[in-house]
mmCIF file of C-alpha atoms in Angstrom:
data_model
loop_
_atom_site.group_PDB
_atom_site.id
_atom_site.type_symbol
_atom_site.label_atom_id
_atom_site.label_comp_id
_atom_site.label_asym_id
_atom_site.label_seq_id
_atom_site.Cartn_x
_atom_site.Cartn_y
_atom_site.Cartn_z
ATOM 1 C CA MET A 1 6.730 18.452 1.234
ATOM 2 C CA LYS A 2 4.404 15.746 1.477
ATOM 3 C CA LEU A 3 4.480 13.071 -1.074
ATOM 4 C CA THR A 4 1.485 10.703 -1.836
ATOM 5 C CA VAL A 5 1.897 7.635 -3.649
ATOM 6 C CA VAL A 6 -1.421 5.720 -4.722
ATOM 7 C CA ILE A 7 -1.242 2.211 -5.620
ATOM 8 C CA PRO A 8 -4.688 0.552 -7.153
ATOM 9 C CA LEU A 9 -5.096 -2.898 -5.680
ATOM 10 C CA TYR A 10 -7.355 -5.774 -7.461
ATOM 11 C CA ASN A 11 -6.434 -9.205 -6.851
ATOM 12 C CA LYS A 12 -2.796 -8.646 -6.761
ATOM 13 C CA GLU A 13 -1.900 -10.211 -3.439
ATOM 14 C CA ARG A 14 1.254 -11.735 -4.508
ATOM 15 C CA HIS A 15 2.697 -8.210 -5.474
ATOM 16 C CA ILE A 16 1.176 -6.019 -3.011
ATOM 17 C CA SER A 17 3.824 -6.320 -0.067
ATOM 18 C CA ARG A 18 6.996 -5.823 -2.376
ATOM 19 C CA ALA A 19 5.142 -2.855 -4.054
ATOM 20 C CA ILE A 20 4.263 -1.451 -0.431
ATOM 21 C CA ALA A 21 7.942 -2.377 0.744
ATOM 22 C CA SER A 22 9.235 -0.653 -2.385
ATOM 23 C CA VAL A 23 7.189 2.833 -1.545
ATOM 24 C CA LEU A 24 8.298 2.550 2.197
ATOM 25 C CA ASN A 25 11.947 2.131 1.495
ATOM 26 C CA GLN A 26 12.394 5.375 -0.215
ATOM 27 C CA THR A 27 14.438 8.121 1.103
ATOM 28 C CA HIS A 28 11.773 10.704 1.298
ATOM 29 C CA ARG A 29 10.312 10.079 4.713
ATOM 30 C CA ASP A 30 7.365 12.613 4.619
ATOM 31 C CA LEU A 31 4.892 10.354 2.583
ATOM 32 C CA GLU A 32 1.868 8.779 2.577
ATOM 33 C CA LEU A 33 0.627 5.618 0.664
ATOM 34 C CA ILE A 34 -2.774 5.339 -0.192
ATOM 35 C CA VAL A 35 -3.754 1.555 -1.251
ATOM 36 C CA VAL A 36 -7.137 1.698 -3.137
ATOM 37 C CA ASP A 37 -9.033 -1.509 -3.233
ATOM 38 C CA ASP A 38 -11.042 -2.063 -6.131
ATOM 39 C CA GLY A 39 -13.112 -4.943 -4.833
ATOM 40 C CA SER A 40 -10.406 -7.568 -4.579
ATOM 41 C CA THR A 41 -11.472 -11.366 -4.158
ATOM 42 C CA ASP A 42 -8.383 -12.361 -2.749
ATOM 43 C CA ARG A 43 -6.280 -11.472 0.382
ATOM 44 C CA GLY A 44 -4.285 -8.580 -0.809
ATOM 45 C CA VAL A 45 -6.044 -6.257 1.552
ATOM 46 C CA SER A 46 -5.477 -8.569 4.443
ATOM 47 C CA LYS A 47 -1.813 -8.349 3.472
ATOM 48 C CA VAL A 48 -1.881 -4.638 3.625
ATOM 49 C CA GLU A 49 -3.669 -4.411 6.818
ATOM 50 C CA MET A 50 -1.055 -6.735 8.476
ATOM 51 C CA ILE A 51 1.785 -4.059 7.694
ATOM 52 C CA LYS A 52 1.473 -1.819 10.831
ATOM 53 C CA ASP A 53 2.518 1.876 9.305
ATOM 54 C CA PRO A 54 0.773 4.861 9.902
ATOM 55 C CA ARG A 55 1.601 6.193 6.715
ATOM 56 C CA ILE A 56 -0.493 3.556 4.669
ATOM 57 C CA ARG A 57 -4.431 3.941 4.290
ATOM 58 C CA ILE A 58 -6.528 1.602 2.674
ATOM 59 C CA ILE A 59 -9.602 3.080 0.601
#
């Protein structure tokens, strides 16, 4: 069974890497992570893009 985790992102550059690591380090391997950018003005989206993992999608 595939698990989908959604993380909303709005100007949380300081915290997004840690939140993503927390999701990706779970024992359940069949997962996708959707990061929803809500018009951030910081570099949070850039930080997500630097994480090269096929399970991550940014919308």
